[in-house]
GROMACS .gro file of C-alpha atoms in nm:
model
  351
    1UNK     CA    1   1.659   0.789   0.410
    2UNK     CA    2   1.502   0.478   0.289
    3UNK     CA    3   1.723   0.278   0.004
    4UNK     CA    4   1.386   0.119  -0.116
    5UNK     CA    5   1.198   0.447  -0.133
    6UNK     CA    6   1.133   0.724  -0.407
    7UNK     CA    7   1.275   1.092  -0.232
    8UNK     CA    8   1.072   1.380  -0.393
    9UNK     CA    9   1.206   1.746  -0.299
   10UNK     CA   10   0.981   2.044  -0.419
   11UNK     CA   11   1.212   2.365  -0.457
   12UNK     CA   12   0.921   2.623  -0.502
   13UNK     CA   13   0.743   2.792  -0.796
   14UNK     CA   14   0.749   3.088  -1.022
   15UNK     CA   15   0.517   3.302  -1.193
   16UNK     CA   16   0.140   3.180  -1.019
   17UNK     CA   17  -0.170   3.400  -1.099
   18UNK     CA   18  -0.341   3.577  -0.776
   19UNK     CA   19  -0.605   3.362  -0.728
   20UNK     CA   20  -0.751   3.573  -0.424
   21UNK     CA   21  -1.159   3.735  -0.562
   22UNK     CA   22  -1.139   3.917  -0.211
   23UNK     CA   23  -1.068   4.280  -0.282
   24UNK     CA   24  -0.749   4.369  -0.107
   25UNK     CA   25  -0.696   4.043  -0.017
   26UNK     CA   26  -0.351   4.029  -0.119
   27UNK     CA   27  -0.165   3.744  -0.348
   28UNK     CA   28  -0.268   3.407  -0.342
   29UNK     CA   29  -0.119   3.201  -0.086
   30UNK     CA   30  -0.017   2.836  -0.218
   31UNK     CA   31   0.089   2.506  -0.120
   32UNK     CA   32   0.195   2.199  -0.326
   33UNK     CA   33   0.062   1.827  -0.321
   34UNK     CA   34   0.224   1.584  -0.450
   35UNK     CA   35   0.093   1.234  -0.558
   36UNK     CA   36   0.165   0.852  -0.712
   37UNK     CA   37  -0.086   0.859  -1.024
   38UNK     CA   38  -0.331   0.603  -0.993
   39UNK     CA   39  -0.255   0.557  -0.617
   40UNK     CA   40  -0.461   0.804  -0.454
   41UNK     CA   41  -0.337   0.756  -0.070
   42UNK     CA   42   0.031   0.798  -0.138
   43UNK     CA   43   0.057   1.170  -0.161
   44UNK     CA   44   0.219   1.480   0.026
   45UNK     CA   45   0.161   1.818   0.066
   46UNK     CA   46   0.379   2.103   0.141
   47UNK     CA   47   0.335   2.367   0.372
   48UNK     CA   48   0.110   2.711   0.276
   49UNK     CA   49   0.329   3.031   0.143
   50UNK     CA   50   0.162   3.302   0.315
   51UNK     CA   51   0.133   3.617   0.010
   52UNK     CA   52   0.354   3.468  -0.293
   53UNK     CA   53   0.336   3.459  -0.649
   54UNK     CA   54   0.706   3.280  -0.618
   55UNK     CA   55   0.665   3.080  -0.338
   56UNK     CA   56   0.975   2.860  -0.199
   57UNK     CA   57   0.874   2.538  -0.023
   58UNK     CA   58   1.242   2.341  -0.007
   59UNK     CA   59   0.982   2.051   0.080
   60UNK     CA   60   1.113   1.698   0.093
   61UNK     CA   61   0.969   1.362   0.122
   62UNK     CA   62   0.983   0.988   0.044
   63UNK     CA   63   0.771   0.745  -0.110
   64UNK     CA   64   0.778   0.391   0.038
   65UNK     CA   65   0.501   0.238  -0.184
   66UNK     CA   66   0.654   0.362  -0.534
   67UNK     CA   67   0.698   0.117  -0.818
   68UNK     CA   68   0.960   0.173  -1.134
   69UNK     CA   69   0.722   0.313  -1.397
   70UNK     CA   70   0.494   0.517  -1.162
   71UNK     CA   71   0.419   0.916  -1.264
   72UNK     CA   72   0.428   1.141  -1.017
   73UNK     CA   73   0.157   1.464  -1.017
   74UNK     CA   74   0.249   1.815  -0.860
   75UNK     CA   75  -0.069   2.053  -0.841
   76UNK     CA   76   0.001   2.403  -0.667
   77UNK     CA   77  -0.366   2.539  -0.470
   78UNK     CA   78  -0.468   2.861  -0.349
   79UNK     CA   79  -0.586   2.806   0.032
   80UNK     CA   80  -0.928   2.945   0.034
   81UNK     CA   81  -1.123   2.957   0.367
   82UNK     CA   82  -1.507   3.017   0.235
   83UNK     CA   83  -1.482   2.825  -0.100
   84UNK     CA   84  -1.278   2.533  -0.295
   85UNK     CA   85  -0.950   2.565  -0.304
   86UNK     CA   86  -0.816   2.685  -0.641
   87UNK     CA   87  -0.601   2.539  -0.891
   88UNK     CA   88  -0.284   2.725  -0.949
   89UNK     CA   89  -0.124   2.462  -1.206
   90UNK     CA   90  -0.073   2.133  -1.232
   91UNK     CA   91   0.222   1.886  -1.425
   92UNK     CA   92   0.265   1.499  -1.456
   93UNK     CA   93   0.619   1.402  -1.447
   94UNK     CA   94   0.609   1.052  -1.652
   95UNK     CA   95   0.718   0.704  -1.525
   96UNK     CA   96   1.039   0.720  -1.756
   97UNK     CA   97   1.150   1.069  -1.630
   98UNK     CA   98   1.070   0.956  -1.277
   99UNK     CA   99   1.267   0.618  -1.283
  100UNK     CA  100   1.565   0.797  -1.447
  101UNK     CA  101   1.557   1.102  -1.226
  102UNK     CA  102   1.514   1.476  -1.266
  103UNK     CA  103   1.639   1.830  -1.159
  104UNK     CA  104   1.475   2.121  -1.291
  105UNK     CA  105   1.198   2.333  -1.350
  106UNK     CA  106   0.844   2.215  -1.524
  107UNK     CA  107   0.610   2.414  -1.710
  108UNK     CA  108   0.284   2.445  -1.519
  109UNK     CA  109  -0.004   2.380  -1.703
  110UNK     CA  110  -0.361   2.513  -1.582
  111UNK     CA  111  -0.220   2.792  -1.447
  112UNK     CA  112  -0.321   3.071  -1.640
  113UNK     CA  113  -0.028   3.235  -1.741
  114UNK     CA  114   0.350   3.078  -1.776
  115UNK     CA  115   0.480   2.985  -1.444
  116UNK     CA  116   0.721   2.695  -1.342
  117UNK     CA  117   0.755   2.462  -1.053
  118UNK     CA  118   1.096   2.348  -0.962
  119UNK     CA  119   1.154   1.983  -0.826
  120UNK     CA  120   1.369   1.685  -0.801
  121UNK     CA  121   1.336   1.318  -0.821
  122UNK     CA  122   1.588   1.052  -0.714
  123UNK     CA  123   1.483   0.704  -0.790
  124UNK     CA  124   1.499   0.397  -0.493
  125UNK     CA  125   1.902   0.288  -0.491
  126UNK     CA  126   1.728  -0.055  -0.398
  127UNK     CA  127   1.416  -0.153  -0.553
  128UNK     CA  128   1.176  -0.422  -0.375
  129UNK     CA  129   0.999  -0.674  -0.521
  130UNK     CA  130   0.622  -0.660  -0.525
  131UNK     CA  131   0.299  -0.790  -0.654
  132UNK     CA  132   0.238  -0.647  -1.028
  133UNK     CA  133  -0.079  -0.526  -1.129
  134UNK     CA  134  -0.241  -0.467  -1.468
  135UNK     CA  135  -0.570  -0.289  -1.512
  136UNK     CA  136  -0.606  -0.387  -1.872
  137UNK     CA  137  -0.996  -0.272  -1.989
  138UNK     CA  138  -1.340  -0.397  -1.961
  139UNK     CA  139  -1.605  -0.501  -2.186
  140UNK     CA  140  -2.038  -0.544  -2.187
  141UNK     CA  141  -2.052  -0.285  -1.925
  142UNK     CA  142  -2.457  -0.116  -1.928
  143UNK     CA  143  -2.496   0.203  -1.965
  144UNK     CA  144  -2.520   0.372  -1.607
  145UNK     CA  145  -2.595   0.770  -1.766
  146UNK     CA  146  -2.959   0.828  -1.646
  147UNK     CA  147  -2.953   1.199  -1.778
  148UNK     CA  148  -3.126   1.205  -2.085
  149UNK     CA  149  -2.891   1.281  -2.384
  150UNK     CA  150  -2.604   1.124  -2.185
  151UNK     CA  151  -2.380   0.904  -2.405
  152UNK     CA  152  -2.302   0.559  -2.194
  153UNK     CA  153  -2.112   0.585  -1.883
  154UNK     CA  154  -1.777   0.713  -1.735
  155UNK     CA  155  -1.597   0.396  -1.599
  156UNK     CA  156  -1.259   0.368  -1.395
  157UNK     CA  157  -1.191   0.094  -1.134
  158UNK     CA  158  -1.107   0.088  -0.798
  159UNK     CA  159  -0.852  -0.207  -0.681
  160UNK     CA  160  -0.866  -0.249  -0.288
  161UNK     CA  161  -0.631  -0.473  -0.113
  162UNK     CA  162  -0.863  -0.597   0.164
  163UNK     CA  163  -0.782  -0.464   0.487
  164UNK     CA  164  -0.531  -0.166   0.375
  165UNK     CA  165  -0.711   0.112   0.263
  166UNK     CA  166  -0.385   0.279   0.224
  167UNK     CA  167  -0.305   0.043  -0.111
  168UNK     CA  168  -0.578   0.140  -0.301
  169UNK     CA  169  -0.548   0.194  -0.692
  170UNK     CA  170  -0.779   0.397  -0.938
  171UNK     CA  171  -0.747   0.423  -1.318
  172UNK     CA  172  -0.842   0.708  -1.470
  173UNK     CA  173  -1.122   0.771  -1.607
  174UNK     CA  174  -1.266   0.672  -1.963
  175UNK     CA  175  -1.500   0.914  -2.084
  176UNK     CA  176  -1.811   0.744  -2.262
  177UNK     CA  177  -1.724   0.422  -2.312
  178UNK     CA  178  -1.860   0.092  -2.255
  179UNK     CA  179  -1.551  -0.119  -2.362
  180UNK     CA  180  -1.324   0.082  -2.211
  181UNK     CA  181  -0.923   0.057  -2.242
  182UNK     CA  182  -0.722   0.143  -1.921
  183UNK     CA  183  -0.389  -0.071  -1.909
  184UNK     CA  184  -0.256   0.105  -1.578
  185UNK     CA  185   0.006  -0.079  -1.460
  186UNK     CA  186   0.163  -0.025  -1.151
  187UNK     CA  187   0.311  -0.236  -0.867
  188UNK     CA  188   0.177  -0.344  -0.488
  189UNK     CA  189   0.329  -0.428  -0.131
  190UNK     CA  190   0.098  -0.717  -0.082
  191UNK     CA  191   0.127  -1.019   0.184
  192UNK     CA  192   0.105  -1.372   0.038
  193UNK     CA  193  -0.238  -1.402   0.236
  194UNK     CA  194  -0.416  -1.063   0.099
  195UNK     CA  195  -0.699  -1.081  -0.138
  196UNK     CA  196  -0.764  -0.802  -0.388
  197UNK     CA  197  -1.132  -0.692  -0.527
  198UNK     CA  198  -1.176  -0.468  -0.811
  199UNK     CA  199  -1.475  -0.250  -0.843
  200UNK     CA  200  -1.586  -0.118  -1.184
  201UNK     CA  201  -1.740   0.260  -1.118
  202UNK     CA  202  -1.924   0.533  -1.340
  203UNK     CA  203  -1.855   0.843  -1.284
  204UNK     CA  204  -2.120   1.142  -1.182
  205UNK     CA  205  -2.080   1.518  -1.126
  206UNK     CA  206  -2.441   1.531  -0.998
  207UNK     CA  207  -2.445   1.166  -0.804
  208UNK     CA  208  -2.300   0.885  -0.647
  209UNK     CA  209  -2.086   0.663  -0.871
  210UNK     CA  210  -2.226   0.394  -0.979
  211UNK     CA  211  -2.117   0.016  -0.935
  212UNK     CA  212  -2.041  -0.105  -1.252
  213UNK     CA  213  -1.945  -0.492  -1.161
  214UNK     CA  214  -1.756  -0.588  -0.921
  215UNK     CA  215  -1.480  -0.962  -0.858
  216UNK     CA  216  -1.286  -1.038  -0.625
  217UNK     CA  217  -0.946  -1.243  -0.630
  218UNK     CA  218  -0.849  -1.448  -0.351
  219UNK     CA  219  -0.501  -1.494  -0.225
  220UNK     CA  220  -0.469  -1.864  -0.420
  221UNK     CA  221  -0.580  -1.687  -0.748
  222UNK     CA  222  -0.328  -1.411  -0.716
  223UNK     CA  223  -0.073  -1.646  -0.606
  224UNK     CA  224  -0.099  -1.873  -0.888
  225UNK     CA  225  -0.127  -1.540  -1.135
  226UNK     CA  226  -0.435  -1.385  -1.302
  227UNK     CA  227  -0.431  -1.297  -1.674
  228UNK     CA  228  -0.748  -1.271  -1.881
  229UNK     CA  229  -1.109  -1.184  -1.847
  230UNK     CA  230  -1.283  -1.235  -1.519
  231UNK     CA  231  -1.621  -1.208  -1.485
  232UNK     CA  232  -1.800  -0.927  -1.321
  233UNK     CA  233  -2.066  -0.982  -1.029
  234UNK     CA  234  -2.315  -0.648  -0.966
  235UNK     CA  235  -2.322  -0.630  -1.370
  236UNK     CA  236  -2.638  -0.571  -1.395
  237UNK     CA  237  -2.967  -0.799  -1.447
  238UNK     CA  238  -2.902  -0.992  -1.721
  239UNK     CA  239  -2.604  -0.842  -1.818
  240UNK     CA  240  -2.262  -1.045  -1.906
  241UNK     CA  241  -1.929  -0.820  -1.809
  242UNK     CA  242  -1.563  -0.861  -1.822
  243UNK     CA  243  -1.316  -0.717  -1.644
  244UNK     CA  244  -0.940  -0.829  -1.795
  245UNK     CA  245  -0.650  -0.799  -1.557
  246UNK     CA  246  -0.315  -0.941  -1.507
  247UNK     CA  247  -0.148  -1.003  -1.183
  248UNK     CA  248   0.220  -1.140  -1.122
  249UNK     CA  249   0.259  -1.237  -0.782
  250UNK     CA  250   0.551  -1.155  -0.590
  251UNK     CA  251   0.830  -1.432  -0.624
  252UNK     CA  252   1.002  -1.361  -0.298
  253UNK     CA  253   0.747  -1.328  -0.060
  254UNK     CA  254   0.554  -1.659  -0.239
  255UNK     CA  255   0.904  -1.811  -0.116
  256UNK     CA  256   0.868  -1.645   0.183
  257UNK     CA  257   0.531  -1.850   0.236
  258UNK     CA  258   0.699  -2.148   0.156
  259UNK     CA  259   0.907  -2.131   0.414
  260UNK     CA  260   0.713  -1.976   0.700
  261UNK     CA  261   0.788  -2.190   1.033
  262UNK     CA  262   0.514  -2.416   1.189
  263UNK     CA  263   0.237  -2.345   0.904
  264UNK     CA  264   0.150  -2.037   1.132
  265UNK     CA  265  -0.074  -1.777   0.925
  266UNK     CA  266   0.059  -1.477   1.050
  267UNK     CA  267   0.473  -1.655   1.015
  268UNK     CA  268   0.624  -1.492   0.713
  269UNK     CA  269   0.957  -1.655   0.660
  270UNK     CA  270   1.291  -1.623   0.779
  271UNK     CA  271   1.373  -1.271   0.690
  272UNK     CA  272   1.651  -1.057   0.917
  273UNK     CA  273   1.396  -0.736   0.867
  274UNK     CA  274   1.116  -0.926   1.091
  275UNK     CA  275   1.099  -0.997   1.464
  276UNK     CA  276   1.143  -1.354   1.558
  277UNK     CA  277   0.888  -1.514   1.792
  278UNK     CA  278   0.871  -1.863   1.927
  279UNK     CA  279   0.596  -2.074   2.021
  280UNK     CA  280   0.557  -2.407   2.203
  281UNK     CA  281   0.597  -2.718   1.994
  282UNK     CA  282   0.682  -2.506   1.701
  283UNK     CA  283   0.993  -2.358   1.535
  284UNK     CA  284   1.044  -2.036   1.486
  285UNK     CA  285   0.794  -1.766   1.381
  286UNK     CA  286   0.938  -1.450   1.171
  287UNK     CA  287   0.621  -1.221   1.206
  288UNK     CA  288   0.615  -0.886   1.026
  289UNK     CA  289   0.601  -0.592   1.311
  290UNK     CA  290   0.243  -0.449   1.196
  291UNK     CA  291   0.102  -0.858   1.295
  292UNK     CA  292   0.340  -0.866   1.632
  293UNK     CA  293   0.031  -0.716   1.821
  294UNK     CA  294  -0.219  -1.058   1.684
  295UNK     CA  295   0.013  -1.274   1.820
  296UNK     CA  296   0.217  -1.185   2.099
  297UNK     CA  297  -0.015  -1.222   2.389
  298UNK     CA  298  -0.057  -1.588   2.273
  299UNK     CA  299   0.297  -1.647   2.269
  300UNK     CA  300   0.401  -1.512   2.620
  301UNK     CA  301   0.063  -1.742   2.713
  302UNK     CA  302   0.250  -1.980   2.580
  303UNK     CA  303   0.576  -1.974   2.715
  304UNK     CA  304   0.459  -1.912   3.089
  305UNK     CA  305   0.281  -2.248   3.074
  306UNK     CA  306   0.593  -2.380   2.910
  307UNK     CA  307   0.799  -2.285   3.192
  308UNK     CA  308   0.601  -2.400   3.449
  309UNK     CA  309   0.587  -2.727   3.336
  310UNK     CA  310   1.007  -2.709   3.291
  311UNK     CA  311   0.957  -2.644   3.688
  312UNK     CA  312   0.706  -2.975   3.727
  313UNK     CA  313   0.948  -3.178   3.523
  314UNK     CA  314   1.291  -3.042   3.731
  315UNK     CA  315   1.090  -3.106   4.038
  316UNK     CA  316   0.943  -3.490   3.995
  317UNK     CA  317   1.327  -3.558   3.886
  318UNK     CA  318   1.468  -3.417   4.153
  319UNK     CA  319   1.278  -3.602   4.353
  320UNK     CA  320   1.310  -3.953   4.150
  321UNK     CA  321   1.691  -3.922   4.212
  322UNK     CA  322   1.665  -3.906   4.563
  323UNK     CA  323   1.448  -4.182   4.593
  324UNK     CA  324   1.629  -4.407   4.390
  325UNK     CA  325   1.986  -4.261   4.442
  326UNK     CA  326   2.048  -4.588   4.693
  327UNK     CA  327   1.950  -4.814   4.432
  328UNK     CA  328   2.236  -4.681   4.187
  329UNK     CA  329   1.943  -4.579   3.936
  330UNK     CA  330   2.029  -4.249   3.751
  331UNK     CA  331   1.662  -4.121   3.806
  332UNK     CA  332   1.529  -3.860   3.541
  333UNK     CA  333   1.788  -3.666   3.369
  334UNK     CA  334   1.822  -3.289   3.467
  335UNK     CA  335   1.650  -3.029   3.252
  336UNK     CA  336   1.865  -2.712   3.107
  337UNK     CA  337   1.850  -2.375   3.309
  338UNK     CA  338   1.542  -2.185   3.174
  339UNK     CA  339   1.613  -2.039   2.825
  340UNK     CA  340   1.792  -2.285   2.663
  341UNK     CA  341   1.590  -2.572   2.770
  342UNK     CA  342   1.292  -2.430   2.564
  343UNK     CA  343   1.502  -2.494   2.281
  344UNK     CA  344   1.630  -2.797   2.384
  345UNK     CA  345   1.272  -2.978   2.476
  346UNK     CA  346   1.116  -2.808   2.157
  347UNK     CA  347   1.323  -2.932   1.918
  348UNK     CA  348   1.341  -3.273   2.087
  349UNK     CA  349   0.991  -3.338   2.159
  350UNK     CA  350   0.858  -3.108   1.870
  351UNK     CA  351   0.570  -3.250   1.668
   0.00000   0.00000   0.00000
C-alpha cells in the first residue's frame, strides 16, 4: 500500500431496483465506479454482480492523485448490452468525511427505492505536497444558447496540465449563468516545468460544447503564484472575459528546481525516490523515472566517448613516461581505473 495514497474499499450494496426492461431477464446485474469529484480520470470500477439486488463487491483500491479536501462519488450501473447503462444510485461522500475517514453504509440516492452502499475510506498516513488549484468563477462570458428561449449558457472549465491528460480537472457545471461562481479547489502533482491552460466550456445536450475563452499559464506564472482575474482569449469578438483563479505552487518541488544539478531541464533535484544519472562535465542528474527514457541514450552516448578518451589519455602517458623515464621526468600522471576516474576528471576539470 502506498503511505501517500487515499485506499477506497467498496463492501457491496443493498436494496437496488431491477433495472432489467427485458422480460425474464432476471435482476439487474451491477457494478460500482468510483471517482475524485472534479477529477474525471482518477476513477475505479468494480467488477459486474451477475443477478443481484444485494450485490457484494469487497473491491479495493488506491488513489495516488488525491488531495485533503477532495469528495469522492460512488454510482452503482446496471450493465446493459443494447442501451445506456442505467443508474442504480448514486452518493457523494464530502471532502471532510473523506479526510477524516469512514466505515459504514450510505444512503443511495437516485435509486428508486431505499437501498445502501457500504464502503470505507482511510485517508493517506503521509500526505505530499502539491500544486494548489482554485477555480474561483468567471465573469463577461456571451451567451453561447443558440436555441431560442434558452436563458445564457451552461459554463464549467476544463484545467489541463499540458502533456498529462491523466491530471485533468472539471468544475461542475453552472446552470444559466454568465458570471458564474465555481470555487473548486483541489490539489495537483505538477513538475516545476508544466504549464496549465484553462478552458471555459458551455454545456449542450444537443451539441458540441462550446469554447467559452480560453488562457493559458506558463510554468514562470504558476511558479511565481496566480491569484486574480486573467483574461480570457477565444471570448468572443469584441467581448472582454475574466476567468479568476488562484494557484500556489508547490514549495518543495520549486526547491527541488533550485537545486537540480547542471541546469539540466529534465534534472529534478536531489531526491532518494529518483534515479541518479551522470553526464560528462556535469554533476549529478536526479531524473524522475517517467523522463529516464528522454535522457538515457544521451547519457550512455556520453559516457562511451568519455571512456574512450580516459583510454587516449592513459595511453599518451604511458607512453610520455617511457620516453622520458631516462631523463628522471615524472611524465603524465596515471589516470584512476575506469569508474572512479569519471568522477575524479569531472569534478576536476568540470566547467
Amino acid at each position: 500500500q502506498n503511505p501517500e495514497a487515499l485506499q477506497v474499499s467498496i463492501v457491496g450494496a443493498r436494496g437496488l431496483r431491477d433495472a432489467d426492461w427485458v422480460p425474464f431477464a432476471g435482476s439487474s446485474e451491477p457494478y460500482c465506479v468510483v471517482e475524485i469529484v472534479g477529477k474525471p480520470h482518477s476513477k475505479h470500477e468494480t467488477h459486474v454482480h451477475k443477478h443481484g439486488k444485494d450485490p457484494v463487491w469487497n473491491f479495493t483500491t488506491e488513489f495516488a492523485h488525491f488531495t485533503m479536501g477532495d469528495s469522492l462519488r460512488f454510482t452503482i450501473f446496471d450493465k446493459d448490452f443494447i442501451k445506456k447503462d442505467d443508474v442504480l444510485g448514486q452518493v457523494t461522500l464530502s471532502g471532510d468525511r473523506v479526510a477524516n475517514g469512514f466505515s459504514g453504509p450510505l444512503e443511495l440516492e437516485k435509486a428508486g427505492r431505499q437501498a445502501y452502499i457500504d464502503v470505507a475510506v482511510c485517508p493517506p498516513q503521509t500526505s505530499h505536497p502539491q500544486t494548489k488549484v482554485c477555480i474561483k468563477g468567471a465573469s463577461g462570458l456571451r451567451d453561447a444558447d443558440w436555441m431560442p428561449g434558452a436563458r445564457r449558457s451552461d459554463p464549467y472549465v476544463v484545467c489541463d496540465v499540458v502533456g498529462k491528460p491523466d491530471m485533468q480537472i472539471v468544475t461542475p457545471m453552472q446552470s444559466h449563468k454568465t458570471q458564474p461562481i465555481w470555487d473548486f479547489t483541489t490539489g495537483l502533482d505538477m513538475d516545476p516545468n508544466d504549464t496549465l491552460v484553462f478552458t471555459v466550456l458551455d454545456a449542450d445536450v444537443a451539441k458540441h460544447a462550446d469554447c467559452l475563452g480560453q488562457v493559458t499559464l506558463t510554468a514562470a506564472q504558476i511558479r511565481a503564484g496566480v491569484d486574480g482575474k486573467l483574461p480570457l482569449d477565444k471570448a468572443g469578438k469584441g467581448i472582454k472575459a475574466y476567468l479568476e483563479v488562484s494557484i500556489e505552487p508547490n514549495s518543495e518541488d520549486m526547491s527541488l528546481e533550485s537545486r537540480a544539478r547542471g541546469g539540466h531541464p529534465l534534472a529534478s533535484g536531489e531526491d532518494s525516490r529518483q534515479v541518479r544519472f551522470y553526464q560528462t562535465g556535469k554533476e549529478y542528474l536526479f531524473v524522475r523515472p517517467e523522463k529516464q527514457s528522454l535522457v538515457h541514450k544521451g547519457l550512455i552516448d556520453a559516457l562511451e566517448f568519455e571512456t574512450y578518451l580516459e583510454y587516449i589519455l592513459r595511453g599518451i602517458g604511458s607512453l610520455t613516461s617511457l620516453c622520458s623515464s631516462g631523463k628522471g621526468s615524472k611524465g603524465v600522471p596515471g589516470l584512476p581505473a575506469r569508474g572512479s576516474s569519471r568522477e575524479v576528471l569531472l569534478r576536476s576539470h568540470g566547467p
